[in-house]
Amino acid sequence: MNWEQLLSLKRFGDTQKRPRAAQDETRLGFDVDFDRIIFSSAFRSLQDKTQVIPLSNTDFVHTRLTHSLEVSVVGRTLGRRVGKVLLERHPNLVALGYTFNDFGSIVGTASLMHDIGNPPFGHSGEKAIGEYFKTGKGAKYKEQLTANEYQDLIDFEGNANGFKILTESRMAIPGGLRLSYATLGAFLKYPKESLPKKPTNHIVDKKYGFFQSDKASFLDVVQDLGMKQKSCTAVSFYRHPLAYLVEAADDICYTIIDFEDGINLGLIEEEFALEYMIKLVKDTIDSKKYHSLEHKTDRVSYLRALAIGVLINEAVSIFLANEEAILKGTFEKSLLDKCKYEAQINDILKISVDKIYKSTEVVEKEVAGYRIIADLLDVFVSALNNKFEGNQSNFDNLVLNLLPEEYQTETSSLYHRIMQICSYVSRMSDSYAIRMHKKITGNII
């Protein structure tokens, strides 16, 4: 892979290249990407989607929106710092007009939208959709779908759903948000289809990045960017290099900031937790300043800022040291899996799993989320299929009045009808999903 092609400013529908040197410096194409995400309804709904604590009664806990904004800030810094060195290594990019801010904009925007496809109720929302089609009432559709289509459903993936949201054409809106291909490439952490599942231990095979319904859009993007094909028997590619930085930004934020949430909520004892945080920042901490901080939140905030800075430095160093392997597709792990603080990071994640992700409050809301999502899928999928087959009931007609028109496109494909409903449910906020569930189950009028 080569950087000039990987930094493509092309958008869906373009018939000619967009040279970097011809860009308006007051509003670059990569900056336009950021703006389009900020103003999108899909991004706005993240303000009421779970990050760690579902439907928390406090105003402190992070939502998907605040998490995404923080990941974007870290991603922008990672991109700028890496970009500065890459321009020194590849002076041809400077001649073409690229600056280190371009790298920051690409990574920052891809980081901003990295969770845009996540369903309500956190990662349990993905699992709930999958379970409905694997062991729930949706399992009856298996024989009517191809293997890849069925795998898309039983392993419903927020990353693939995000790519759909960003690129899916609608009436008079071709190409979705029409983002630059460089930004879309950086967004694709897992540039492969759903089957085969985890064929190797390479990081790109951990999950998948697009649904069968969006294969043509995916191929258009990766081929324009010159991303290297990984498999000859399946649609699978090695990552756009900047996707490693997007992943690192997310890893840094959820490792440190979820931990901070747990401490401030009292789920993790401060003295016990700070012992682990200090191991990360022992070389940069100002002990006098730390001990002068009177309040727990200030102490935790100080350590969090230092820890993020330390891990940013690590991620930048590892990326730059492995640039050649990353461009060849032979770098098989995430950046933080290669860092010298791996043991400390794993210790923090283990505590977060035990004390936060398995806390009673989280588990109770996830259990409720499973039931809510399964019921919503069942009612809307059944109604849409019954309408197609011409045997809908009065209840089905009433239900379809609740379904926005853009999710009722006439199609003879069962897979596409099901995906329309999955798309609708996945874009709901936590609170909206709860309200809609109450309506269809008769618990509210």
Coordinates of C-alpha atoms in Angstrom, one line a residue:
M1 CA 0.0 0.0 0.0
N2 CA 1.2 3.5 -0.6
W3 CA 0.3 6.7 1.2
E4 CA -0.6 8.8 -1.8
Q5 CA -3.4 6.4 -2.7
L6 CA -4.4 5.8 0.9
L7 CA -5.0 9.6 1.5
S8 CA -7.6 9.7 -1.3
L9 CA -10.0 12.7 -1.1
K10 CA -12.5 10.9 -3.5
R11 CA -16.1 10.8 -2.5
F12 CA -19.0 8.5 -3.7
G13 CA -19.9 9.5 -7.3
D14 CA -16.7 11.4 -8.1
T15 CA -15.6 10.8 -11.7
Q16 CA -12.3 12.6 -11.3
K17 CA -9.6 12.7 -8.5
R18 CA -9.6 15.5 -6.0
P19 CA -6.0 16.7 -5.8
R20 CA -4.9 17.8 -2.3
A21 CA -3.2 20.9 -3.7
A22 CA -6.6 22.1 -5.1
Q23 CA -8.3 22.0 -1.7
D24 CA -9.7 25.1 0.0
E25 CA -7.4 25.5 3.0
T26 CA -10.2 27.1 5.0
R27 CA -12.3 24.0 4.8
L28 CA -10.5 20.9 3.6
G29 CA -12.3 17.8 2.4
F30 CA -11.2 15.9 5.5
D31 CA -12.7 18.7 7.7
V32 CA -16.0 18.4 5.7
D33 CA -16.1 14.8 6.8
F34 CA -15.9 15.8 10.5
D35 CA -18.7 18.4 10.0
R36 CA -21.0 15.9 8.3
I37 CA -20.7 13.4 11.1
I38 CA -21.3 16.1 13.8
F39 CA -24.5 17.2 12.1
S40 CA -25.8 13.6 11.3
S41 CA -28.8 12.2 13.2
A42 CA -27.0 8.9 13.7
F43 CA -24.2 10.7 15.6
R44 CA -26.7 12.8 17.6
S45 CA -28.4 9.6 18.9
L46 CA -25.2 8.5 20.6
Q47 CA -26.0 11.0 23.4
D48 CA -28.6 8.5 24.7
K49 CA -26.7 5.2 24.0
T50 CA -24.9 3.2 26.6
Q51 CA -21.1 3.4 27.0
V52 CA -20.6 1.6 30.3
I53 CA -23.5 2.2 32.7
P54 CA -26.8 1.9 30.9
L55 CA -29.4 4.7 31.6
S56 CA -27.3 6.0 34.5
N57 CA -29.1 8.3 36.9
T58 CA -25.9 10.5 37.2
D59 CA -24.7 13.1 34.8
F60 CA -21.1 12.1 35.2
V61 CA -21.1 8.8 33.4
H62 CA -20.0 8.7 29.8
T63 CA -22.4 8.0 27.0
R64 CA -21.4 6.8 23.5
L65 CA -21.5 10.5 22.5
T66 CA -19.0 11.8 25.1
H67 CA -16.9 8.7 24.6
S68 CA -16.8 9.3 20.8
L69 CA -15.8 12.9 21.3
E70 CA -12.9 11.9 23.6
V71 CA -11.7 9.2 21.3
S72 CA -11.8 11.8 18.5
V73 CA -9.5 14.1 20.5
V74 CA -7.0 11.4 21.2
G75 CA -7.2 10.2 17.5
R76 CA -6.6 13.7 16.2
T77 CA -3.4 13.9 18.3
L78 CA -2.2 10.4 17.2
G79 CA -2.8 11.3 13.6
R80 CA -1.0 14.7 13.8
R81 CA 2.0 13.2 15.5
V82 CA 2.3 10.3 13.2
G83 CA 1.6 12.5 10.2
K84 CA 4.5 14.9 11.1
V85 CA 7.0 12.1 10.9
L86 CA 5.5 10.4 7.8
L87 CA 5.8 13.7 5.9
E88 CA 9.5 13.7 6.7
R89 CA 9.8 10.2 5.5
H90 CA 7.7 10.7 2.4
P91 CA 8.5 14.2 1.0
N92 CA 6.4 13.4 -2.1
L93 CA 3.3 13.9 0.1
V94 CA 4.5 17.4 1.0
A95 CA 4.9 18.2 -2.7
L96 CA 1.3 17.1 -3.3
G97 CA 0.1 19.5 -0.6
Y98 CA -0.5 17.2 2.4
T99 CA 0.1 18.4 5.9
F100 CA 0.3 16.7 9.3
N101 CA -3.2 18.2 10.1
D102 CA -4.6 16.0 7.3
F103 CA -3.6 12.9 9.1
G104 CA -5.1 14.3 12.3
S105 CA -8.4 15.2 10.5
I106 CA -8.7 11.7 9.0
V107 CA -8.0 9.8 12.2
G108 CA -10.0 12.3 14.4
T109 CA -13.1 12.0 12.1
A110 CA -12.9 8.2 11.9
S111 CA -12.5 8.1 15.7
L112 CA -15.5 10.4 16.0
M113 CA -17.7 7.9 14.1
H114 CA -16.2 4.7 15.3
D115 CA -19.3 3.8 17.4
I116 CA -21.9 5.3 15.1
G117 CA -23.3 1.8 14.2
N118 CA -23.7 0.5 17.8
P119 CA -27.2 -0.6 18.7
P120 CA -28.9 0.5 22.0
F121 CA -27.8 -1.0 25.3
G122 CA -24.1 -1.2 24.5
H123 CA -22.3 -4.3 23.2
S124 CA -25.1 -6.4 24.6
G125 CA -27.3 -4.8 22.0
E126 CA -25.2 -6.4 19.2
K127 CA -25.4 -9.8 21.0
A128 CA -29.2 -9.4 21.5
I129 CA -29.8 -8.9 17.7
G130 CA -27.5 -11.9 17.0
E131 CA -29.3 -14.1 19.6
Y132 CA -32.7 -13.3 18.1
F133 CA -31.7 -14.8 14.8
K134 CA -29.5 -17.6 16.2
T135 CA -31.6 -19.1 19.0
G136 CA -34.8 -16.9 19.1
K137 CA -37.8 -16.6 16.8
G138 CA -35.6 -15.3 14.0
A139 CA -33.8 -18.6 13.6
K140 CA -36.7 -19.7 11.3
Y141 CA -35.2 -17.5 8.5
K142 CA -31.9 -19.4 8.3
E143 CA -32.9 -21.7 5.5
Q144 CA -34.1 -18.8 3.3
L145 CA -30.8 -16.9 3.5
T146 CA -27.3 -17.5 2.2
A147 CA -24.6 -18.5 4.6
N148 CA -23.0 -15.0 4.6
E149 CA -26.4 -13.3 5.0
Y150 CA -27.3 -15.4 7.9
Q151 CA -23.9 -14.8 9.5
D152 CA -24.4 -11.1 9.2
L153 CA -27.5 -11.5 11.4
I154 CA -26.3 -14.0 14.0
D155 CA -23.0 -12.1 14.5
F156 CA -24.6 -8.6 14.1
E157 CA -21.7 -6.2 14.1
G158 CA -21.7 -2.5 15.0
N159 CA -18.7 -1.8 12.8
A160 CA -20.5 -3.2 9.7
N161 CA -23.7 -1.3 10.7
G162 CA -21.6 1.9 11.0
F163 CA -20.3 1.4 7.4
K164 CA -23.9 1.0 6.3
I165 CA -25.0 4.2 8.0
L166 CA -22.1 6.1 6.5
T167 CA -22.4 4.9 2.9
E168 CA -26.0 3.6 2.3
S169 CA -27.8 5.4 -0.6
R170 CA -31.4 6.5 -0.1
M171 CA -33.8 8.2 -2.5
A172 CA -32.0 11.4 -3.8
I173 CA -29.2 10.8 -1.3
P174 CA -26.6 8.7 -3.2
G175 CA -23.6 7.5 -1.2
G176 CA -25.0 8.3 2.2
L177 CA -22.9 11.0 3.9
R178 CA -20.5 11.0 1.0
L179 CA -17.3 11.0 3.1
S180 CA -13.8 10.9 1.7
Y181 CA -12.6 7.4 1.0
A182 CA -9.5 8.0 3.2
T183 CA -11.7 8.6 6.2
L184 CA -13.9 5.6 5.4
G185 CA -10.8 3.5 5.0
A186 CA -9.5 4.6 8.4
F187 CA -12.9 3.7 9.9
L188 CA -12.7 0.1 8.6
K189 CA -11.1 -1.8 11.5
Y190 CA -12.1 -5.2 10.1
P191 CA -12.2 -4.9 6.3
K192 CA -13.7 -8.3 5.6
E193 CA -17.1 -10.0 5.2
S194 CA -18.7 -12.1 8.0
L195 CA -17.5 -15.5 6.7
P196 CA -15.1 -17.2 7.2
K197 CA -15.3 -16.3 10.9
K198 CA -11.9 -15.6 12.5
P199 CA -9.9 -17.6 9.9
T200 CA -6.6 -16.4 11.4
N201 CA -5.3 -14.7 14.5
H202 CA -4.5 -11.5 12.5
I203 CA -6.3 -8.5 14.1
V204 CA -8.3 -7.8 10.9
D205 CA -10.0 -11.2 11.3
K206 CA -11.3 -10.5 14.8
K207 CA -14.6 -9.3 13.5
Y208 CA -16.1 -8.1 10.2
G209 CA -16.6 -4.7 8.7
F210 CA -19.5 -4.7 6.2
F211 CA -22.8 -6.5 5.5
Q212 CA -23.5 -8.4 2.3
S213 CA -25.9 -5.6 1.4
D214 CA -23.0 -3.1 1.3
K215 CA -20.4 -5.2 -0.4
A216 CA -20.3 -3.1 -3.6
S217 CA -19.8 0.1 -1.6
F218 CA -17.0 -1.6 0.4
L219 CA -15.2 -2.8 -2.7
D220 CA -15.4 0.6 -4.2
V221 CA -13.7 2.2 -1.2
V222 CA -10.9 -0.4 -0.6
Q223 CA -10.1 -0.7 -4.3
D224 CA -9.8 3.1 -4.7
L225 CA -7.5 3.3 -1.7
G226 CA -5.3 0.4 -2.9
M227 CA -5.8 -1.6 0.2
K228 CA -4.1 -4.9 0.0
Q229 CA -6.3 -8.0 -0.5
K230 CA -5.8 -10.6 2.2
S231 CA -7.7 -13.6 0.8
C232 CA -8.3 -15.0 -2.6
T233 CA -11.4 -17.0 -1.6
A234 CA -13.3 -14.4 0.4
V235 CA -13.7 -10.7 0.5
S236 CA -11.0 -9.8 2.9
F237 CA -8.4 -7.0 3.0
Y238 CA -5.6 -5.7 5.2
R239 CA -6.3 -2.5 7.1
H240 CA -5.8 1.0 6.0
P241 CA -2.8 1.9 8.2
L242 CA -4.6 4.8 9.9
A243 CA -7.2 2.3 11.2
Y244 CA -4.6 1.2 13.7
L245 CA -4.5 4.7 15.2
V246 CA -8.3 4.8 15.4
E247 CA -8.3 1.5 17.2
A248 CA -5.6 2.8 19.6
A249 CA -7.5 6.0 20.3
D250 CA -10.6 3.8 21.3
D251 CA -8.5 1.4 23.3
I252 CA -6.8 4.2 25.2
C253 CA -10.1 5.9 26.1
Y254 CA -12.2 2.9 27.1
T255 CA -9.3 1.4 29.1
I256 CA -8.6 4.6 31.1
I257 CA -11.9 6.5 31.1
D258 CA -14.2 3.5 31.8
F259 CA -11.9 2.8 34.8
E260 CA -12.3 6.5 35.8
D261 CA -16.1 6.2 35.7
G262 CA -15.9 3.1 37.9
I263 CA -13.8 4.9 40.5
N264 CA -16.0 8.0 40.6
L265 CA -19.1 5.9 40.9
G266 CA -17.7 4.0 43.8
L267 CA -17.7 0.6 42.0
I268 CA -13.9 0.5 42.4
E269 CA -12.2 1.5 45.6
E270 CA -10.0 4.6 45.0
E271 CA -6.9 3.3 46.9
F272 CA -7.0 0.0 45.1
A273 CA -7.6 1.6 41.7
L274 CA -5.0 4.3 42.0
E275 CA -2.4 1.8 42.7
Y276 CA -2.9 0.4 39.1
M277 CA -3.1 3.8 37.5
I278 CA 0.1 5.0 39.1
K279 CA 1.9 2.0 37.6
L280 CA 1.2 3.5 34.2
V281 CA 2.4 7.0 35.0
K282 CA 5.2 6.4 37.4
D283 CA 7.7 8.0 35.1
T284 CA 5.7 11.2 34.5
I285 CA 3.8 11.9 37.7
D286 CA 4.5 15.0 39.8
S287 CA 4.1 13.5 43.2
K288 CA 4.0 16.8 45.0
K289 CA 1.2 18.0 42.7
Y290 CA -0.7 14.7 43.1
H291 CA -0.6 14.8 46.9
S292 CA -1.7 18.4 46.9
L293 CA -5.0 17.5 45.2
E294 CA -7.7 17.4 47.8
H295 CA -10.6 15.7 46.0
K296 CA -10.8 12.2 44.6
T297 CA -12.2 13.3 41.3
D298 CA -9.2 15.7 40.9
R299 CA -6.7 13.0 41.7
V300 CA -8.3 10.6 39.3
S301 CA -8.6 13.2 36.6
Y302 CA -4.9 14.0 36.9
L303 CA -3.8 10.4 36.7
R304 CA -6.2 9.9 33.7
A305 CA -4.7 12.7 31.8
L306 CA -1.1 11.5 32.4
A307 CA -2.1 7.9 31.5
I308 CA -3.6 9.0 28.2
G309 CA -0.5 11.0 27.4
V310 CA 1.7 8.0 28.2
L311 CA -0.3 5.6 26.0
I312 CA -0.4 8.2 23.1
N313 CA 3.4 8.3 23.2
E314 CA 3.5 4.5 23.1
A315 CA 1.0 4.1 20.2
V316 CA 2.9 6.7 18.1
S317 CA 6.2 5.1 18.7
I318 CA 5.0 1.6 17.9
F319 CA 3.2 2.7 14.7
L320 CA 6.2 4.6 13.4
A321 CA 8.6 1.7 14.2
N322 CA 6.3 -0.7 12.3
E323 CA 5.2 1.5 9.4
E324 CA 6.6 -0.8 6.8
A325 CA 4.9 -3.9 8.3
I326 CA 1.7 -2.1 8.6
L327 CA 1.8 -1.0 4.9
K328 CA 2.5 -4.6 3.9
G329 CA -0.3 -6.0 6.1
T330 CA 2.1 -8.1 8.2
F331 CA 1.5 -6.2 11.5
E332 CA -0.9 -8.7 13.1
K333 CA -1.8 -7.1 16.5
S334 CA -3.3 -3.8 17.8
L335 CA -0.7 -1.1 18.7
L336 CA -1.4 -1.4 22.4
D337 CA -1.0 -5.2 22.3
K338 CA 2.7 -4.4 21.5
C339 CA 3.3 -1.7 24.1
K340 CA 5.4 -2.0 27.2
Y341 CA 2.4 -1.3 29.4
E342 CA 0.4 -4.3 28.1
A343 CA 0.4 -6.0 31.6
Q344 CA -0.8 -2.8 33.3
I345 CA -3.5 -2.3 30.7
N346 CA -4.7 -5.9 31.1
D347 CA -4.8 -5.5 34.9
I348 CA -7.0 -2.4 34.5
L349 CA -9.3 -4.1 32.0
K350 CA -9.7 -7.1 34.3
I351 CA -10.7 -4.9 37.2
S352 CA -13.2 -3.0 34.9
V353 CA -14.7 -6.3 33.8
D354 CA -15.1 -7.6 37.4
K355 CA -16.2 -4.4 39.1
I356 CA -18.0 -2.4 36.3
Y357 CA -19.1 -4.5 33.4
K358 CA -20.4 -7.3 35.7
S359 CA -22.0 -4.9 38.2
T360 CA -25.6 -5.5 39.1
E361 CA -26.7 -2.2 37.6
V362 CA -25.1 -3.0 34.2
V363 CA -26.3 -6.7 34.1
E364 CA -29.9 -5.8 35.0
K365 CA -30.1 -3.2 32.2
E366 CA -28.5 -5.6 29.7
V367 CA -31.0 -8.3 30.6
A368 CA -33.8 -5.9 29.9
G369 CA -32.1 -4.8 26.7
Y370 CA -32.1 -8.4 25.4
R371 CA -35.9 -8.7 25.9
I372 CA -36.6 -5.2 24.4
I373 CA -34.6 -5.8 21.3
A374 CA -35.9 -9.3 20.7
D375 CA -39.5 -8.1 20.9
L376 CA -38.9 -5.1 18.7
L377 CA -37.3 -7.2 16.0
D378 CA -40.0 -9.8 16.2
V379 CA -42.9 -7.4 15.8
F380 CA -41.4 -5.3 13.0
V381 CA -39.8 -8.1 11.0
S382 CA -43.1 -10.1 11.1
A383 CA -45.2 -7.1 10.1
L384 CA -42.9 -6.2 7.2
N385 CA -42.8 -9.8 5.9
N386 CA -46.5 -10.3 6.3
K387 CA -47.1 -7.2 4.3
F388 CA -44.8 -8.5 1.5
E389 CA -46.7 -11.8 1.5
G390 CA -50.0 -10.0 1.5
N391 CA -51.4 -11.5 4.7
Q392 CA -50.8 -8.8 7.2
S393 CA -53.1 -8.4 10.2
N394 CA -54.7 -5.3 11.5
F395 CA -52.0 -5.3 14.2
D396 CA -49.3 -5.5 11.5
N397 CA -50.8 -2.5 9.7
L398 CA -50.7 -0.5 13.0
V399 CA -47.1 -1.5 13.7
L400 CA -46.0 -0.5 10.2
N401 CA -47.5 3.0 10.8
L402 CA -44.9 3.3 13.5
L403 CA -42.1 2.3 11.1
P404 CA -40.6 5.2 9.2
E405 CA -41.1 5.0 5.4
E406 CA -37.4 4.8 4.7
Y407 CA -37.3 1.3 6.4
Q408 CA -40.3 0.0 4.3
T409 CA -38.7 -0.1 0.9
E410 CA -40.4 -2.7 -1.3
T411 CA -38.0 -5.6 -2.0
S412 CA -38.4 -9.3 -2.7
S413 CA -35.3 -10.1 -0.8
L414 CA -36.0 -11.4 2.7
Y415 CA -32.4 -10.5 3.7
H416 CA -32.9 -6.9 2.7
R417 CA -36.3 -6.7 4.5
I418 CA -34.7 -8.1 7.7
M419 CA -31.7 -5.7 7.4
Q420 CA -34.1 -2.7 7.1
I421 CA -35.6 -3.6 10.5
C422 CA -32.2 -4.3 12.0
S423 CA -31.1 -0.9 10.8
Y424 CA -34.1 0.7 12.3
V425 CA -33.8 -0.9 15.7
S426 CA -30.0 -0.5 15.9
R427 CA -30.3 3.3 15.3
M428 CA -32.7 3.7 18.3
S429 CA -31.4 5.4 21.4
D430 CA -31.7 3.4 24.7
S431 CA -34.6 5.5 25.9
Y432 CA -36.4 5.5 22.5
A433 CA -36.1 1.7 22.4
I434 CA -37.7 1.4 25.8
R435 CA -40.6 3.8 24.8
M436 CA -41.2 1.9 21.6
H437 CA -41.2 -1.4 23.4
K438 CA -43.8 -0.1 25.9
K439 CA -46.0 0.9 23.0
I440 CA -45.9 -2.4 21.1
T441 CA -46.4 -4.4 24.3
G442 CA -49.4 -2.3 25.5
N443 CA -47.7 -0.9 28.5
I444 CA -48.2 2.7 27.6
I445 CA -50.8 4.6 25.5

